[in-house]
């Protein structure tokens, strides 16, 4: 009798992030992020850890107020204070804005956590500048 080994799921699930290639031209969206929940405080550390080092230290994050419930004014991520801002404008309900002083601003499309993989993958590809 053989027993199949079952490995536990990874303690840190893979980050679902697609970034547009760097270019000299500004873009309205710099990529897409598909978080696993609507708990920003739980999701943000993994997002920030997965960003390119060239983006620098993100000190400010702006999210849409209706998309992310219960956002405090700031949080500690990797021993660094990150200011959290809520935007209630109807123009960008599914975006997150990341700011790094002296480095730049990046706008990411946020794919809602409950989106199916079938729907999320093409959205992320288009946001990253891939042609589907």
PDB file of C-alpha atoms in Angstrom:
ATOM      1  CA  UNK A   1       0.000   0.000   0.000  1.00  0.00           C
ATOM      2  CA  UNK A   2       1.358   3.409  -0.922  1.00  0.00           C
ATOM      3  CA  UNK A   3       0.394   6.648   0.650  1.00  0.00           C
ATOM      4  CA  UNK A   4       0.498   9.864  -1.316  1.00  0.00           C
ATOM      5  CA  UNK A   5       2.328  12.651   0.418  1.00  0.00           C
ATOM      6  CA  UNK A   6       0.214  15.706   0.914  1.00  0.00           C
ATOM      7  CA  UNK A   7       2.056  18.951   1.251  1.00  0.00           C
ATOM      8  CA  UNK A   8       0.474  21.767   3.209  1.00  0.00           C
ATOM      9  CA  UNK A   9      -0.551  24.824   1.214  1.00  0.00           C
ATOM     10  CA  UNK A  10       2.102  27.559   1.191  1.00  0.00           C
ATOM     11  CA  UNK A  11       1.918  29.814   4.215  1.00  0.00           C
ATOM     12  CA  UNK A  12       2.409  32.805   1.932  1.00  0.00           C
ATOM     13  CA  UNK A  13       0.225  32.390  -1.165  1.00  0.00           C
ATOM     14  CA  UNK A  14       1.664  33.685  -4.390  1.00  0.00           C
ATOM     15  CA  UNK A  15       1.143  37.359  -5.069  1.00  0.00           C
ATOM     16  CA  UNK A  16      -1.273  37.911  -7.929  1.00  0.00           C
ATOM     17  CA  UNK A  17       0.325  40.961  -9.528  1.00  0.00           C
ATOM     18  CA  UNK A  18       1.015  41.878 -13.156  1.00  0.00           C
ATOM     19  CA  UNK A  19       3.033  44.993 -13.930  1.00  0.00           C
ATOM     20  CA  UNK A  20       3.372  46.816 -17.210  1.00  0.00           C
ATOM     21  CA  UNK A  21       6.879  46.917 -18.681  1.00  0.00           C
ATOM     22  CA  UNK A  22       8.842  50.046 -17.905  1.00  0.00           C
ATOM     23  CA  UNK A  23       8.868  52.630 -20.645  1.00  0.00           C
ATOM     24  CA  UNK A  24       9.509  56.311 -20.991  1.00  0.00           C
ATOM     25  CA  UNK A  25       5.849  56.990 -21.659  1.00  0.00           C
ATOM     26  CA  UNK A  26       3.451  57.593 -18.757  1.00  0.00           C
ATOM     27  CA  UNK A  27       0.586  55.120 -18.447  1.00  0.00           C
ATOM     28  CA  UNK A  28      -2.831  55.592 -16.833  1.00  0.00           C
ATOM     29  CA  UNK A  29      -2.513  52.126 -15.218  1.00  0.00           C
ATOM     30  CA  UNK A  30       0.812  50.531 -14.290  1.00  0.00           C
ATOM     31  CA  UNK A  31      -0.483  47.012 -13.818  1.00  0.00           C
ATOM     32  CA  UNK A  32      -3.039  44.963 -11.917  1.00  0.00           C
ATOM     33  CA  UNK A  33      -3.306  43.414  -8.474  1.00  0.00           C
ATOM     34  CA  UNK A  34      -5.739  40.651  -7.554  1.00  0.00           C
ATOM     35  CA  UNK A  35      -5.843  40.450  -3.754  1.00  0.00           C
ATOM     36  CA  UNK A  36      -7.205  37.364  -2.022  1.00  0.00           C
ATOM     37  CA  UNK A  37      -9.478  39.301   0.373  1.00  0.00           C
ATOM     38  CA  UNK A  38     -10.889  42.762   1.005  1.00  0.00           C
ATOM     39  CA  UNK A  39      -8.812  43.088   4.192  1.00  0.00           C
ATOM     40  CA  UNK A  40      -6.332  45.760   3.158  1.00  0.00           C
ATOM     41  CA  UNK A  41      -4.229  45.436   6.311  1.00  0.00           C
ATOM     42  CA  UNK A  42      -3.749  41.723   5.610  1.00  0.00           C
ATOM     43  CA  UNK A  43      -3.140  42.131   1.864  1.00  0.00           C
ATOM     44  CA  UNK A  44      -0.924  45.225   1.767  1.00  0.00           C
ATOM     45  CA  UNK A  45       2.292  43.707   3.209  1.00  0.00           C
ATOM     46  CA  UNK A  46       2.410  41.029   0.523  1.00  0.00           C
ATOM     47  CA  UNK A  47       1.728  43.577  -2.227  1.00  0.00           C
ATOM     48  CA  UNK A  48       4.460  45.933  -1.037  1.00  0.00           C
ATOM     49  CA  UNK A  49       6.937  43.067  -0.640  1.00  0.00           C
ATOM     50  CA  UNK A  50       6.309  41.990  -4.230  1.00  0.00           C
ATOM     51  CA  UNK A  51       6.918  45.361  -5.876  1.00  0.00           C
ATOM     52  CA  UNK A  52      10.124  46.033  -7.812  1.00  0.00           C
ATOM     53  CA  UNK A  53      12.935  47.443  -5.664  1.00  0.00           C
ATOM     54  CA  UNK A  54      13.321  50.267  -8.194  1.00  0.00           C
ATOM     55  CA  UNK A  55       9.969  51.626  -7.022  1.00  0.00           C
ATOM     56  CA  UNK A  56      11.556  52.519  -3.695  1.00  0.00           C
ATOM     57  CA  UNK A  57       9.846  52.607  -0.317  1.00  0.00           C
ATOM     58  CA  UNK A  58       6.093  53.141  -0.649  1.00  0.00           C
ATOM     59  CA  UNK A  59       5.054  55.640   2.016  1.00  0.00           C
ATOM     60  CA  UNK A  60       1.489  56.400   0.928  1.00  0.00           C
ATOM     61  CA  UNK A  61      -1.312  54.219  -0.387  1.00  0.00           C
ATOM     62  CA  UNK A  62      -4.652  55.575  -1.622  1.00  0.00           C
ATOM     63  CA  UNK A  63      -7.599  53.223  -2.022  1.00  0.00           C
ATOM     64  CA  UNK A  64     -11.253  53.661  -2.891  1.00  0.00           C
ATOM     65  CA  UNK A  65     -13.275  53.972   0.301  1.00  0.00           C
ATOM     66  CA  UNK A  66     -16.173  51.778  -0.821  1.00  0.00           C
ATOM     67  CA  UNK A  67     -13.899  48.973  -2.011  1.00  0.00           C
ATOM     68  CA  UNK A  68     -11.798  48.690   1.152  1.00  0.00           C
ATOM     69  CA  UNK A  69     -13.762  48.896   4.401  1.00  0.00           C
ATOM     70  CA  UNK A  70     -12.131  49.991   7.672  1.00  0.00           C
ATOM     71  CA  UNK A  71      -8.973  51.698   6.468  1.00  0.00           C
ATOM     72  CA  UNK A  72      -7.028  53.371   9.312  1.00  0.00           C
ATOM     73  CA  UNK A  73      -4.994  56.527   8.688  1.00  0.00           C
ATOM     74  CA  UNK A  74      -1.713  54.638   8.746  1.00  0.00           C
ATOM     75  CA  UNK A  75      -0.242  51.214   9.342  1.00  0.00           C
ATOM     76  CA  UNK A  76       3.118  49.647  10.015  1.00  0.00           C
ATOM     77  CA  UNK A  77       4.435  47.448   7.191  1.00  0.00           C
ATOM     78  CA  UNK A  78       7.878  45.883   7.608  1.00  0.00           C
ATOM     79  CA  UNK A  79       8.723  48.353  10.381  1.00  0.00           C
ATOM     80  CA  UNK A  80       7.873  51.297   8.113  1.00  0.00           C
ATOM     81  CA  UNK A  81       4.894  53.611   8.513  1.00  0.00           C
ATOM     82  CA  UNK A  82       2.625  53.655   5.461  1.00  0.00           C
ATOM     83  CA  UNK A  83      -0.013  56.377   5.246  1.00  0.00           C
ATOM     84  CA  UNK A  84      -3.391  55.068   4.094  1.00  0.00           C
ATOM     85  CA  UNK A  85      -5.806  57.411   2.358  1.00  0.00           C
ATOM     86  CA  UNK A  86      -9.366  56.835   1.231  1.00  0.00           C
ATOM     87  CA  UNK A  87     -10.682  58.256  -2.014  1.00  0.00           C
ATOM     88  CA  UNK A  88     -14.430  58.376  -2.534  1.00  0.00           C
ATOM     89  CA  UNK A  89     -14.416  59.713  -6.105  1.00  0.00           C
ATOM     90  CA  UNK A  90     -16.476  57.639  -8.504  1.00  0.00           C
ATOM     91  CA  UNK A  91     -13.799  57.955 -11.200  1.00  0.00           C
ATOM     92  CA  UNK A  92     -11.527  55.156  -9.965  1.00  0.00           C
ATOM     93  CA  UNK A  93     -13.291  52.686  -7.674  1.00  0.00           C
ATOM     94  CA  UNK A  94     -11.049  49.751  -8.632  1.00  0.00           C
ATOM     95  CA  UNK A  95      -7.593  51.287  -8.313  1.00  0.00           C
ATOM     96  CA  UNK A  96      -4.894  51.602  -5.703  1.00  0.00           C
ATOM     97  CA  UNK A  97      -2.328  54.410  -5.862  1.00  0.00           C
ATOM     98  CA  UNK A  98       1.160  53.838  -4.482  1.00  0.00           C
ATOM     99  CA  UNK A  99       3.516  56.753  -3.775  1.00  0.00           C
ATOM    100  CA  UNK A 100       7.238  56.662  -3.089  1.00  0.00           C
ATOM    101  CA  UNK A 101       8.883  60.045  -2.400  1.00  0.00           C
ATOM    102  CA  UNK A 102      11.427  60.924  -5.061  1.00  0.00           C
ATOM    103  CA  UNK A 103      10.614  57.757  -7.007  1.00  0.00           C
ATOM    104  CA  UNK A 104       7.128  58.155  -8.382  1.00  0.00           C
ATOM    105  CA  UNK A 105       3.489  57.220  -8.404  1.00  0.00           C
ATOM    106  CA  UNK A 106       2.015  53.933  -9.565  1.00  0.00           C
ATOM    107  CA  UNK A 107      -1.650  53.231 -10.220  1.00  0.00           C
ATOM    108  CA  UNK A 108      -2.763  49.615 -10.166  1.00  0.00           C
ATOM    109  CA  UNK A 109      -6.078  48.167 -11.228  1.00  0.00           C
ATOM    110  CA  UNK A 110      -7.531  46.177  -8.333  1.00  0.00           C
ATOM    111  CA  UNK A 111      -9.323  43.054  -9.478  1.00  0.00           C
ATOM    112  CA  UNK A 112     -11.970  42.262  -6.828  1.00  0.00           C
ATOM    113  CA  UNK A 113     -11.007  39.240  -4.688  1.00  0.00           C
ATOM    114  CA  UNK A 114     -14.144  37.286  -5.585  1.00  0.00           C
ATOM    115  CA  UNK A 115     -13.463  37.509  -9.334  1.00  0.00           C
ATOM    116  CA  UNK A 116     -13.078  34.143 -11.042  1.00  0.00           C
ATOM    117  CA  UNK A 117      -9.703  33.226 -12.478  1.00  0.00           C
ATOM    118  CA  UNK A 118     -11.318  33.024 -15.907  1.00  0.00           C
ATOM    119  CA  UNK A 119     -12.302  36.702 -15.662  1.00  0.00           C
ATOM    120  CA  UNK A 120      -9.306  37.983 -13.679  1.00  0.00           C
ATOM    121  CA  UNK A 121      -6.476  36.723 -15.882  1.00  0.00           C
ATOM    122  CA  UNK A 122      -7.504  38.666 -19.027  1.00  0.00           C
ATOM    123  CA  UNK A 123      -8.178  41.822 -16.954  1.00  0.00           C
ATOM    124  CA  UNK A 124      -4.722  41.629 -15.449  1.00  0.00           C
ATOM    125  CA  UNK A 125      -3.101  41.009 -18.825  1.00  0.00           C
ATOM    126  CA  UNK A 126      -4.760  44.037 -20.397  1.00  0.00           C
ATOM    127  CA  UNK A 127      -3.814  46.242 -17.424  1.00  0.00           C
ATOM    128  CA  UNK A 128      -0.203  45.097 -17.791  1.00  0.00           C
ATOM    129  CA  UNK A 129      -0.230  46.030 -21.469  1.00  0.00           C
ATOM    130  CA  UNK A 130      -0.450  42.505 -22.848  1.00  0.00           C
ATOM    131  CA  UNK A 131      -2.656  41.935 -25.832  1.00  0.00           C
ATOM    132  CA  UNK A 132      -5.244  39.238 -25.173  1.00  0.00           C
TER     133      UNK A 132
END
